[in-house]
Coordinates of C-alpha atoms and ligand atoms in Angstrom, one line a residue:
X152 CA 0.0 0.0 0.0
X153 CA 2.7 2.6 0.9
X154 CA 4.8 1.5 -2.2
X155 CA 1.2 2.2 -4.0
X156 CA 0.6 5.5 -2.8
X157 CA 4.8 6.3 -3.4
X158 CA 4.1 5.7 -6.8
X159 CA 1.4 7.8 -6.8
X160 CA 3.4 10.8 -5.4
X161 CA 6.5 10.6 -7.9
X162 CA 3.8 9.8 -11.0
X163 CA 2.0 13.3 -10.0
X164 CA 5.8 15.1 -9.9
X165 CA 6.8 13.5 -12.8
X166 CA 4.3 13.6 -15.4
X167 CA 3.9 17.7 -13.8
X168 CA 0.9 17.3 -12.2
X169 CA 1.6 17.6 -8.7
X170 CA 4.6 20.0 -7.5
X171 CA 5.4 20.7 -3.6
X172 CA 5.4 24.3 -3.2
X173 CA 8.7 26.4 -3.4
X174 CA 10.6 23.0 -3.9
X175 CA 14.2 24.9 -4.4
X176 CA 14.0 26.1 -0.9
X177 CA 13.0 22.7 0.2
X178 CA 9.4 23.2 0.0
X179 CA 6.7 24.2 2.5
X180 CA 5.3 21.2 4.8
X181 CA 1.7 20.6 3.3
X182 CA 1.4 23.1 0.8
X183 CA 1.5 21.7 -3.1
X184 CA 1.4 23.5 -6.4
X185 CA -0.4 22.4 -9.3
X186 CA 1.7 21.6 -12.5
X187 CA 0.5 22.2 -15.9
X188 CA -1.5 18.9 -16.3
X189 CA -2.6 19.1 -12.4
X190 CA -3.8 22.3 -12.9
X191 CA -6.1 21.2 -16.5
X192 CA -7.5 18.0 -14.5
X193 CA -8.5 20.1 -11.4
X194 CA -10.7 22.6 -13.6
X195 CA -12.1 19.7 -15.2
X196 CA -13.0 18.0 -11.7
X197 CA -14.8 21.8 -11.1
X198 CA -16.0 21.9 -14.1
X199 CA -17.9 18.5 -13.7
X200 CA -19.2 19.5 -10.2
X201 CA -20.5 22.7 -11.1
X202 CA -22.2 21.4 -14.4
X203 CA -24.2 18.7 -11.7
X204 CA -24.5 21.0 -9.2
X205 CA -25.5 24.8 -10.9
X206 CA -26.1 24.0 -15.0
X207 CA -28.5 21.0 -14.2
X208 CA -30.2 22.3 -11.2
X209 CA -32.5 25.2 -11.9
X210 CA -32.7 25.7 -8.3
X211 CA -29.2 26.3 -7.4
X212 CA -27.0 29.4 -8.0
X213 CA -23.2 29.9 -7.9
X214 CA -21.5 32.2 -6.0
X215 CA -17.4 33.7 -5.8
X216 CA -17.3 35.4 -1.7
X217 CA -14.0 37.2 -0.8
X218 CA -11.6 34.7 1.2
X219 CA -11.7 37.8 3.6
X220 CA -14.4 38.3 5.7
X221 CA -16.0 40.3 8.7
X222 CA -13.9 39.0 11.6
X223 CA -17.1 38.7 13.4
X224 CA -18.8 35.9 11.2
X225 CA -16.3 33.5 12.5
X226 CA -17.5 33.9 16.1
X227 CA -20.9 32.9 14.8
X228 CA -20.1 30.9 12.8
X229 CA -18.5 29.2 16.1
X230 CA -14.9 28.5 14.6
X231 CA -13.4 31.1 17.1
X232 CA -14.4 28.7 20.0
X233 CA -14.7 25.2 18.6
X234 CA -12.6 25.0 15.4
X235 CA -10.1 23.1 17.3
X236 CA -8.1 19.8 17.4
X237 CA -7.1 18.0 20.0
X238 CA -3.0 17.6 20.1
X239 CA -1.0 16.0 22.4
X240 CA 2.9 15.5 22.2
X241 CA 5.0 12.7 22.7
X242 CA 7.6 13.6 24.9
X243 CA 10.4 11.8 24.1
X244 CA 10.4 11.9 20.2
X245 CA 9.1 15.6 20.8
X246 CA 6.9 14.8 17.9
X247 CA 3.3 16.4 17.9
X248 CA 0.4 14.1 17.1
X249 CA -3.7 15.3 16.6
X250 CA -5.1 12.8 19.1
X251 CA -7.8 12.1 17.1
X252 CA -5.4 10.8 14.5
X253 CA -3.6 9.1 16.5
X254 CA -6.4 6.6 17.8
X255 CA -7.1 6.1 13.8
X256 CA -4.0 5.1 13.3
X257 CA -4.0 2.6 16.4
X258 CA -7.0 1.4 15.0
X259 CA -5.7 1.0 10.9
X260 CA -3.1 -1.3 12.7
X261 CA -6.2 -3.6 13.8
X262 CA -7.6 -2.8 10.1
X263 CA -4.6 -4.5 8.7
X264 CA -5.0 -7.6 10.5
X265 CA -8.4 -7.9 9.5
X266 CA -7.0 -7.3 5.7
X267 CA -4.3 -10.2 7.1
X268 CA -7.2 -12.3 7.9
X269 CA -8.7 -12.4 4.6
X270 CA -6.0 -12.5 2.5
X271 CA -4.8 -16.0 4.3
X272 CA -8.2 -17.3 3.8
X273 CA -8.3 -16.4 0.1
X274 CA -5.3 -18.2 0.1
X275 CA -7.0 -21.0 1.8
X276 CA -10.6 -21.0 -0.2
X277 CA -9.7 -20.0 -3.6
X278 CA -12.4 -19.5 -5.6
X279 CA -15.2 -20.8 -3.1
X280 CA -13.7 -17.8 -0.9
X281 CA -16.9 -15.1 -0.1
X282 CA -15.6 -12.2 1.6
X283 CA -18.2 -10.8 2.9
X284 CA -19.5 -13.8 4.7
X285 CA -16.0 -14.3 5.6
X286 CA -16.4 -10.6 7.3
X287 CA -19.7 -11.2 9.0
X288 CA -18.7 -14.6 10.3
X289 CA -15.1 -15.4 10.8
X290 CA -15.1 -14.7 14.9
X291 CA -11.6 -13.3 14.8
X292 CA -12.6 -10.7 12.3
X293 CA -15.4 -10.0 14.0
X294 CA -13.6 -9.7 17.1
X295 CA -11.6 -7.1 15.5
X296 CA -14.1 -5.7 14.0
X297 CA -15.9 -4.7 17.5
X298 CA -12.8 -3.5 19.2
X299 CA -12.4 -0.8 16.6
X300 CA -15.7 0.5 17.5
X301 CA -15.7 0.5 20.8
X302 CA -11.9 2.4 20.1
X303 CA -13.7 5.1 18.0
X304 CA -17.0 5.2 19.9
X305 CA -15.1 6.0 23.1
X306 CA -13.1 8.7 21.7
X307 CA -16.1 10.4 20.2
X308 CA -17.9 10.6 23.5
X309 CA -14.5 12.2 24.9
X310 CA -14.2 14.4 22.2
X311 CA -17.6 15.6 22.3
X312 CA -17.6 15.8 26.3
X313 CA -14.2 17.6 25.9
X314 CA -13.3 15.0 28.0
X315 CA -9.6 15.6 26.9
X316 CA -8.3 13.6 30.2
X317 CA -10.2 10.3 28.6
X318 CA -8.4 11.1 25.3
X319 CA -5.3 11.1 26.9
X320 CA -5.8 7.6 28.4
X321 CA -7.3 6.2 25.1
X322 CA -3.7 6.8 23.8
X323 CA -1.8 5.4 26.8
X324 CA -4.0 2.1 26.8
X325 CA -3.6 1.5 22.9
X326 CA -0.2 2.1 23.0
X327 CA 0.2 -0.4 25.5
X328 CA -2.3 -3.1 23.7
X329 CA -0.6 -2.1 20.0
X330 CA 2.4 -0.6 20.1
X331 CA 3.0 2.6 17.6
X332 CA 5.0 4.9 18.4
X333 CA 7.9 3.5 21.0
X334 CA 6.9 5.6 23.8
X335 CA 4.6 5.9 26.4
X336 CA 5.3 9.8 27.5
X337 CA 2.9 11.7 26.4
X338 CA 1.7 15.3 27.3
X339 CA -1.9 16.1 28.2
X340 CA -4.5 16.3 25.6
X341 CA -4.7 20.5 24.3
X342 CA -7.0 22.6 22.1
X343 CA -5.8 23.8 19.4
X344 CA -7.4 26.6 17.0
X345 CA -7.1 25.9 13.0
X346 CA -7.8 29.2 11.7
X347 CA -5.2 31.1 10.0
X348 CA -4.6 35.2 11.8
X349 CA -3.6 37.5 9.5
X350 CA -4.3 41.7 10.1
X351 CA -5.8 44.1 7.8
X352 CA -4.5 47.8 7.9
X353 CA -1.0 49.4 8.3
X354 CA -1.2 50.9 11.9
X355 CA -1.0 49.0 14.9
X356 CA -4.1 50.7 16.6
X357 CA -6.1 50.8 13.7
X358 CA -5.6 47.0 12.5
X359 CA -8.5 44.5 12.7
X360 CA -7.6 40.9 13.3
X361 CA -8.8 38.7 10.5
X362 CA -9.1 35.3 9.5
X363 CA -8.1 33.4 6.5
X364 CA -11.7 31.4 5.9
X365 CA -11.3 27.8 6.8
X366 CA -13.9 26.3 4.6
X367 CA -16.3 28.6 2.1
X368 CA -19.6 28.3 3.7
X369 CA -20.0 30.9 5.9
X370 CA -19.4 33.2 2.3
X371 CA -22.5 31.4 1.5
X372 CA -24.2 32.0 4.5
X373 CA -24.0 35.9 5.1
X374 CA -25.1 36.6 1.3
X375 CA -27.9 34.1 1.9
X376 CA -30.6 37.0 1.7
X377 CA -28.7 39.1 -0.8
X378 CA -29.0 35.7 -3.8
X379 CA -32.3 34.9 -2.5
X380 CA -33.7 38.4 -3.4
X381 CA -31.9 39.6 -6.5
X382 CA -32.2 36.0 -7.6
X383 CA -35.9 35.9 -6.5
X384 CA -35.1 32.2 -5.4
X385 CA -37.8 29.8 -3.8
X386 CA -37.2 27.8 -0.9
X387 CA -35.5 25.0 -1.0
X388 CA -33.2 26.3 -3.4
X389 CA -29.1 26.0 -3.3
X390 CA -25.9 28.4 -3.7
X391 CA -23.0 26.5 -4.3
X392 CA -18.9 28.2 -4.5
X393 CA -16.0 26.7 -4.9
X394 CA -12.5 28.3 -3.3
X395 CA -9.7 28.3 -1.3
X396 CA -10.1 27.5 2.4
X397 CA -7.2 27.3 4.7
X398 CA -6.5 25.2 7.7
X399 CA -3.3 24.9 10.3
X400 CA -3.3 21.6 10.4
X401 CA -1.2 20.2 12.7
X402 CA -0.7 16.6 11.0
X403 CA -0.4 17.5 8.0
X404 CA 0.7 14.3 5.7
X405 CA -0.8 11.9 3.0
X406 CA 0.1 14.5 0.3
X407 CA -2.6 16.6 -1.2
X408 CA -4.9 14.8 0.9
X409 CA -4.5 17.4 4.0
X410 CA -3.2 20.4 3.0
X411 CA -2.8 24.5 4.5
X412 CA -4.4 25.8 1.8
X413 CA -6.9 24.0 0.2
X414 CA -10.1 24.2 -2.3
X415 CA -13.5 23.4 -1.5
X416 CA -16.7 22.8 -3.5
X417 CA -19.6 23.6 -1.0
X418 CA -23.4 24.0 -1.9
X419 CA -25.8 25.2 0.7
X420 CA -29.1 24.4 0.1
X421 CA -31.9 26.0 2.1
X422 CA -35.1 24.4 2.7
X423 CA -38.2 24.9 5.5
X424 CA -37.6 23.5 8.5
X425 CA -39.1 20.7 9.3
X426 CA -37.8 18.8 5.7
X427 CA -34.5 18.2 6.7
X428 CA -34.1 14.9 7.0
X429 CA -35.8 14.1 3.4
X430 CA -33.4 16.4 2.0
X431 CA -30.0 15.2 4.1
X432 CA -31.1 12.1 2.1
X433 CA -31.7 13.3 -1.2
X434 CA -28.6 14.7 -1.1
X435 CA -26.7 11.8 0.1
X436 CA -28.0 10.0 -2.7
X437 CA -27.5 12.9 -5.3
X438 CA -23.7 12.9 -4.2
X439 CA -23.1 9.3 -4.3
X440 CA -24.5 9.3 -7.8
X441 CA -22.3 11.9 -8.8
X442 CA -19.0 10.0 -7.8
X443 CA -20.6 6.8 -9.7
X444 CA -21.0 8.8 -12.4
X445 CA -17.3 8.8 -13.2
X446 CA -16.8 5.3 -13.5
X447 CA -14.2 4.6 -10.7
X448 CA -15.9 1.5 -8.8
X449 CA -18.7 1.3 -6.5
X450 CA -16.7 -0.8 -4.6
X451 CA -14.1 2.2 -3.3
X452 CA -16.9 4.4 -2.2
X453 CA -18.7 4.0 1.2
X454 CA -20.6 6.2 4.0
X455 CA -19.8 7.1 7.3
X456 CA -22.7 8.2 9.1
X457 CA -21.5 10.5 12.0
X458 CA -22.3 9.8 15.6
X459 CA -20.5 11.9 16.6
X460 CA -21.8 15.5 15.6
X461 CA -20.4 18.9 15.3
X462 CA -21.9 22.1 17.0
X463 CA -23.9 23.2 13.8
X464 CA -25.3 19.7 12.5
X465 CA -28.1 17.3 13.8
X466 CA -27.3 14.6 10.9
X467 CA -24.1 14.1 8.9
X468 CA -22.3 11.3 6.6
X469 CA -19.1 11.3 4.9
X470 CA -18.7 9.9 1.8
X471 CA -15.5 7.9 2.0
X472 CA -13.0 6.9 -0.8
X473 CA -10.8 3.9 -1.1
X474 CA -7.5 5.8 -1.0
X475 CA -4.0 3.8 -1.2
X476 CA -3.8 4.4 2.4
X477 CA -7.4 3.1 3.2
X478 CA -10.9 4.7 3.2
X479 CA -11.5 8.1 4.5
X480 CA -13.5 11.0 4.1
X481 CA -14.0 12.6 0.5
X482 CA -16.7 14.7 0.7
X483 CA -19.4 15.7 3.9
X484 CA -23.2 15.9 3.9
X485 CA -24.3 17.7 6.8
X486 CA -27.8 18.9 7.8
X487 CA -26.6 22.2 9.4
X488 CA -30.6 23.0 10.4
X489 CA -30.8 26.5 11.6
X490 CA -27.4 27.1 13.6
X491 CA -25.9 29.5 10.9
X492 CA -28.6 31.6 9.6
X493 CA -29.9 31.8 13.1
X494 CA -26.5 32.9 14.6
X495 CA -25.7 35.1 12.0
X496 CA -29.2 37.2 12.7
X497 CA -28.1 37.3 16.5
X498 CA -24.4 38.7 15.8
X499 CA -25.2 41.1 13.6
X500 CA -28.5 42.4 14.3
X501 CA -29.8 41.8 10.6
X502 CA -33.3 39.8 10.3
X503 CA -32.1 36.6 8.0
X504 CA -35.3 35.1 7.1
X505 CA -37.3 34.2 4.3
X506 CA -41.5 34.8 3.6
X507 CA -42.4 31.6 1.9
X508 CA -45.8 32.8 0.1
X509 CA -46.8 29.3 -0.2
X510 CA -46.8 28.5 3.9
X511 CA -47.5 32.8 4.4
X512 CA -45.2 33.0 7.1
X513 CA -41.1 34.1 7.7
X514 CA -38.4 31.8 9.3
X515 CA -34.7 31.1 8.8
X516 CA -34.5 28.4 6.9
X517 CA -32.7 25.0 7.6
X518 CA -29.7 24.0 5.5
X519 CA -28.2 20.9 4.0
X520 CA -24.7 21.4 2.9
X521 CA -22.5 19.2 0.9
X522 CA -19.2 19.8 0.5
X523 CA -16.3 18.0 -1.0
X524 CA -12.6 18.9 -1.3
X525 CA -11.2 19.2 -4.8
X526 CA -7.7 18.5 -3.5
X527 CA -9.1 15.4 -2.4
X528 CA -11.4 14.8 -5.0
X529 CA -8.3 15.1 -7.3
X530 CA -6.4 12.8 -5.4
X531 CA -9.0 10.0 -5.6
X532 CA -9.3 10.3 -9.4
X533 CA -5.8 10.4 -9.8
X534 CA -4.5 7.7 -7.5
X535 CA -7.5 5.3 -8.6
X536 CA -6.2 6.0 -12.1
X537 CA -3.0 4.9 -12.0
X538 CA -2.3 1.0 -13.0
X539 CA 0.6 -1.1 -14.2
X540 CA -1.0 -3.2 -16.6
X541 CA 0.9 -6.4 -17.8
X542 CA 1.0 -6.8 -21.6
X543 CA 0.8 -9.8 -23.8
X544 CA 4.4 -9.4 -24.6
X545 CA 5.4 -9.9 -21.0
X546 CA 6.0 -6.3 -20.7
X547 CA 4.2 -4.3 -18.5
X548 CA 3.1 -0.3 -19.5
X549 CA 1.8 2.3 -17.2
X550 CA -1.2 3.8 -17.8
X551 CA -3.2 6.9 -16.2
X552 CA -6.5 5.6 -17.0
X553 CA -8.5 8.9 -15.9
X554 CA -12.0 9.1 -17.0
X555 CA -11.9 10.9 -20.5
X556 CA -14.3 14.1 -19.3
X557 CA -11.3 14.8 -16.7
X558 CA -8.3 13.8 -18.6
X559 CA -5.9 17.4 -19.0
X560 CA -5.2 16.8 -22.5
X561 CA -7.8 15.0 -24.8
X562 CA -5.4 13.6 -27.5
X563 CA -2.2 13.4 -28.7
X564 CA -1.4 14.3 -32.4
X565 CA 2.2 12.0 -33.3
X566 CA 3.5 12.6 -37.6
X567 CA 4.8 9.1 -37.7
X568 CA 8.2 10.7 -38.9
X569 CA 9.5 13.5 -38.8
X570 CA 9.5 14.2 -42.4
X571 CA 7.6 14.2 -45.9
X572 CA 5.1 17.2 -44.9
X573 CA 3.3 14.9 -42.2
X574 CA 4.4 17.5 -39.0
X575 CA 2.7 19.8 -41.3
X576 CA -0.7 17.5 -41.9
X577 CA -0.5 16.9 -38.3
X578 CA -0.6 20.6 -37.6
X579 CA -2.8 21.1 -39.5
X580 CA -5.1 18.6 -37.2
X581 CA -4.2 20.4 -34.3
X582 CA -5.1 23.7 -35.0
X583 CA -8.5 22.4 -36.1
X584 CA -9.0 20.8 -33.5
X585 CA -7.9 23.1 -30.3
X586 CA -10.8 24.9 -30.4
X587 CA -12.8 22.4 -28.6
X588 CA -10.0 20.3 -26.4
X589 CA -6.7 20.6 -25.4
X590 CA -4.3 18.6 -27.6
X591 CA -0.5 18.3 -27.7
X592 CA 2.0 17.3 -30.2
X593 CA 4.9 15.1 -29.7
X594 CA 7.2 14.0 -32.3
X595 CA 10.4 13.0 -30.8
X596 CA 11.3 9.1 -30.6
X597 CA 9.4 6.2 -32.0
X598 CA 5.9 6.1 -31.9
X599 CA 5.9 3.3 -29.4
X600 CA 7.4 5.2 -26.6
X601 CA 5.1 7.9 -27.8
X602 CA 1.9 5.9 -27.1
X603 CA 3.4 5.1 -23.6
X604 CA 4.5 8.2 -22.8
X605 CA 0.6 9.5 -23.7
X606 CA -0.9 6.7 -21.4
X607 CA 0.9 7.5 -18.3
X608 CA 0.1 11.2 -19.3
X609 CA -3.7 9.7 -19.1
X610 CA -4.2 11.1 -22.6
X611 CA -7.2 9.5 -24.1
X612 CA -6.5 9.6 -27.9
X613 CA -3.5 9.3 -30.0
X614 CA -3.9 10.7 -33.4
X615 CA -1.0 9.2 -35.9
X616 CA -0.6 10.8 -39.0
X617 CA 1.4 8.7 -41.3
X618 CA 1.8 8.2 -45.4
X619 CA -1.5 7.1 -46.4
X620 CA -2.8 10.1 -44.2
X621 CA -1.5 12.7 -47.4
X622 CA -3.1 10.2 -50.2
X623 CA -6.5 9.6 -48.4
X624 CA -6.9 12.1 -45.8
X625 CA -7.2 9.5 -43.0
X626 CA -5.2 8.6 -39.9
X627 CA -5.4 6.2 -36.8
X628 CA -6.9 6.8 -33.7
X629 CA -5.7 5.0 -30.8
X630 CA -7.8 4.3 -27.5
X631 CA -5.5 4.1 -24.2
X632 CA -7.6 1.8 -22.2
X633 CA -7.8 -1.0 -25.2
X634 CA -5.0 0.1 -26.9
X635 CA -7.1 -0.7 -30.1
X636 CA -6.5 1.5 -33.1
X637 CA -8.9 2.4 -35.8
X638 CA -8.4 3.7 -39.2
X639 CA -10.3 6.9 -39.5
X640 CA -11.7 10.1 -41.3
X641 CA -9.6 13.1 -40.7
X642 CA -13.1 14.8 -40.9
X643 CA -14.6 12.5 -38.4
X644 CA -11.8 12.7 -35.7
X645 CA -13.5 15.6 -33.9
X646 CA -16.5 13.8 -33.2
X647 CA -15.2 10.4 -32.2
X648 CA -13.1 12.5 -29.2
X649 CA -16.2 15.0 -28.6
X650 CA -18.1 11.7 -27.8
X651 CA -15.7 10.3 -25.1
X652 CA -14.8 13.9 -23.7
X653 CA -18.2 15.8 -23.6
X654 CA -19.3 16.3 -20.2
Ligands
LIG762 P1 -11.0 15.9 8.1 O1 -11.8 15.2 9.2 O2 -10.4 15.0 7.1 O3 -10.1 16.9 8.7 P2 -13.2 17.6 8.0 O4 -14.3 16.8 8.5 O5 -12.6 18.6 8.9 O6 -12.1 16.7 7.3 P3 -14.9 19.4 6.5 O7 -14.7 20.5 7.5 O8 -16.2 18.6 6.5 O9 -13.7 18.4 6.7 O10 -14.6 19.9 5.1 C1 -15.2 19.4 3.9 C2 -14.3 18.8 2.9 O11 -13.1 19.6 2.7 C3 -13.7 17.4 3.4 O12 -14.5 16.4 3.1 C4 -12.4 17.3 2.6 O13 -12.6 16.8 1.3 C5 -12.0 18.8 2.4 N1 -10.9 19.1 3.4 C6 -11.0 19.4 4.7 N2 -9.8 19.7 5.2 C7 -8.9 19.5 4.2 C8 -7.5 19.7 4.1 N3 -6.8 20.1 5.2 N4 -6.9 19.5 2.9 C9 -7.6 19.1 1.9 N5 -8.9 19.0 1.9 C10 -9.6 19.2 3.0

């Protein structure tokens, strides 16, 4: 799995997608830059959410808010008391752990046996081997199964009880059962804030304290009235942004998976009270379909419902992904009911509500949010794209099989020499056909390592422009997932990739 997700990494460097920030001064911890591929394939992953989310629903507006905003919103919004994570230290390796984190990672160790478990008794069964009885049955599993629960349950009551003191213990007695990190000195459990500080204004006195928003909600939230007005919007109807949201997280690792700085794609959708918990499931299911959509296996997509809740929600799932190091959380579904509106009248004064002509009466409205990061989103695409496939010819070829509507480039245009006015026919392709994708052209070494090279780029097409192309005005189109090749219409090339591409 490590060696997977190591592969992963130096694939995103090498073919430019993924860079960590100012690498020649040794980089930034948990900050990454996005490379000239990286950064085509993440406006396609926002291009594809917006089209579901904005274009298709006639009830659902976008919005761009200011990454600035009033300090004050983020005291009702409740991030200045309770945007916290719980760290503790180790004190002997002086290394600084988020506790909650930590007991994960105690309980993935316990995950891997279970993964030990069942591969031994594939081993064993062979073909006759059914893993999910095998899960529901096998007493050891099960065993292990429970004692991760009763792990996570327990730290969610302390969490939630800010019983920080039960944290703390949790810790010491897995340590003791599993043994992960060497030591058993540890500091108490402490709060610790995640928003970013920053001031606005030159003079000292005159300065205002400001935040760096950590997620793109509450953007949402304070122009609530201001969309629903100049928009004339009916309840329920959404507002969905997409933007940078920054976060000082502590443990920050698993590459572009947790990050500083960061991009969400949130959607608020307001609704009367009341209807919350038809809509928290609407949504869940809208979401899920979404991710399906793209063709990456059902199987690498679960939910999480949450028991253990945060201050503004009184439902909430995640929708977890089959990284290379495990499932976890991809995107959130919260019903957020009345907390933000509601606090937001009360710190600034300002009536929030809306007159729903059908019911003849004003109220805040409830909210269901979804919201999925497009770092992480990316991250799932990418990693879940990336195979080593094992070729006939007992060689073995890497391929980025990302699904076509995402892939940065859309084809590849190769002259099969370099000579004989076939750059020029192929040029000639190119320009006709950049106006609707993004193509490249590569004409240096045989066309071979040029087809590779375009599969681990995750390049759909290859176009190959060869003799016969000048005489009948036809070349070959290769596909990267069969590798098949068809002899084709110059004419009709646009439409064959428009077809595979087209959102
Ligand atoms: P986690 O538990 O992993 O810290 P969270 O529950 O705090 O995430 P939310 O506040 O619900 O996350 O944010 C919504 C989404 O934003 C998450 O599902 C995730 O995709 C993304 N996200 C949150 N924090 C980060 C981060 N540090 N880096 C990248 N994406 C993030």
């Amino acid at each position: 799995q490590e060696d997977d997700f190591k592969k992963v990494i130096s694939h995103a460097k090498e073919y430019g997608y993924v860079f960590q920030s100012s690498e020649i001064y040794d980089g930034l911890s948990a900050v990454y830059d996005y490379a000239q591929n990286g950064a085509e394939l993440k406006k396609n992953i926002r291009e594809y959410w917006w089209k579901a989310m904005v274009q298709l629903n006639d009830n659902i507006v976008g919005l761009d808010s200011a990454i600035f905003m009033h300090p004050t919103v983020w005291k009702a919004s409740g991030h200045v008391d309770a945007f916290n994570d719980p760290l503790i230290d180790n004190k002997d390796s002086k290394k600084r752990y988020r506790a909650d984190v930590l007991v994960e990672d105690y309980t993935a160790k316990i995950e891997a046996k279970i993964d030990k478990e069942v591969t031994k008794a594939e081993k064993r069964f062979g073909n006759a081997f059914d893993k999910k009885q095998f899960l529901e049955t096998n007493p050891r599993v099960v065993g292990y199964q429970e004692q991760i629960n009763t792990i996570l349950k327990r730290l969610g009551k302390s969490l939630e009880n800010e019983d920080l003191v039960d944290v703390k213990n949790l810790i010491e007695e897995l340590e003791i059962a599993c043994p992960l990190s060497g030591s058993r000195n540890w500091t108490d459990v402490k709060q610790f804030n995640l928003m970013f500080g920053t001031k606005l204004g030159a003079s000292a006195d005159s300065a205002m304290d400001l935040y760096l928003r950590p997620e793109t909600a509450q953007g949402i939230f304070v122009n609530f009235l201001n969309v629903q007005k100049t928009g004339r919007m009916k309840i329920p109807f959404g507002i969905a942004q997409v933007g940078k949201a920054f976060r000082n997280e502590i443990v920050a690792r698993q590459f572009i998976f947790r990050q500083r700085e960061f991009e969400q794609m949130e959607m608020q959708f307001f609704i009367r009270p009341g209807s919350q918990k038809e809509w928290y499931e609407t949504w869940k299911e809208k979401r899920m379909a979404w991710h399906l959509s793209l063709g990456l296996g059902a199987e690498n997509y679960r939910f999480h419902d949450h028991e253990k809740l945060a201050h503004y929600a009184d439902a909430a799932a995640d929708i977890e992904f089959k990284f290379p190091f495990g499932f976890k959380e991809l995107e959130g579904i919260h019903s957020r009911t009345d907390f933000d509106l509601g606090s937001h009248e009360k710190f600034s004064g300002k009536k929030l509500q809306y007159f729903d002509p059908e019911l003849n009466e004003s109220y805040v409205p409830y909210v269901v949010e979804t919201s999925i990061g497009l770092d992480r989103m990316f991250l799932a695409v990418f990693s879940n794209s990336l195979v080593e496939e094992e070729l006939d010819n007992n060689t073995t070829r890497t391929v980025l099989k990302l699904p076509a509507v995402l892939a940065p480039m859309k084809a590849a245009v190769l002259p099969l020499v370099k000579k004989d006015g076939l750059p020029e026919l192929a040029q000639e392709i190119i320009d006709d056909l950049k106006w609707d994708f993004n193509v490249v052209y590569d004409e240096k070494d045989a066309v071979g390592r040029r087809y590779r090279r375009q599969d681990a780029n995750g390049t759909p097409f290859c176009i190959t422009v060869d003799h016969q192309s000048l005489e009948d005005k036809t070349v070959t189109i290769r596909h990267r997932d069969t590798m098949e090749q068809q002899r084709v219409a110059i004419a009709d090339v646009k439409a064959i990739i428009h077809k595979e591409v087209d959102m």
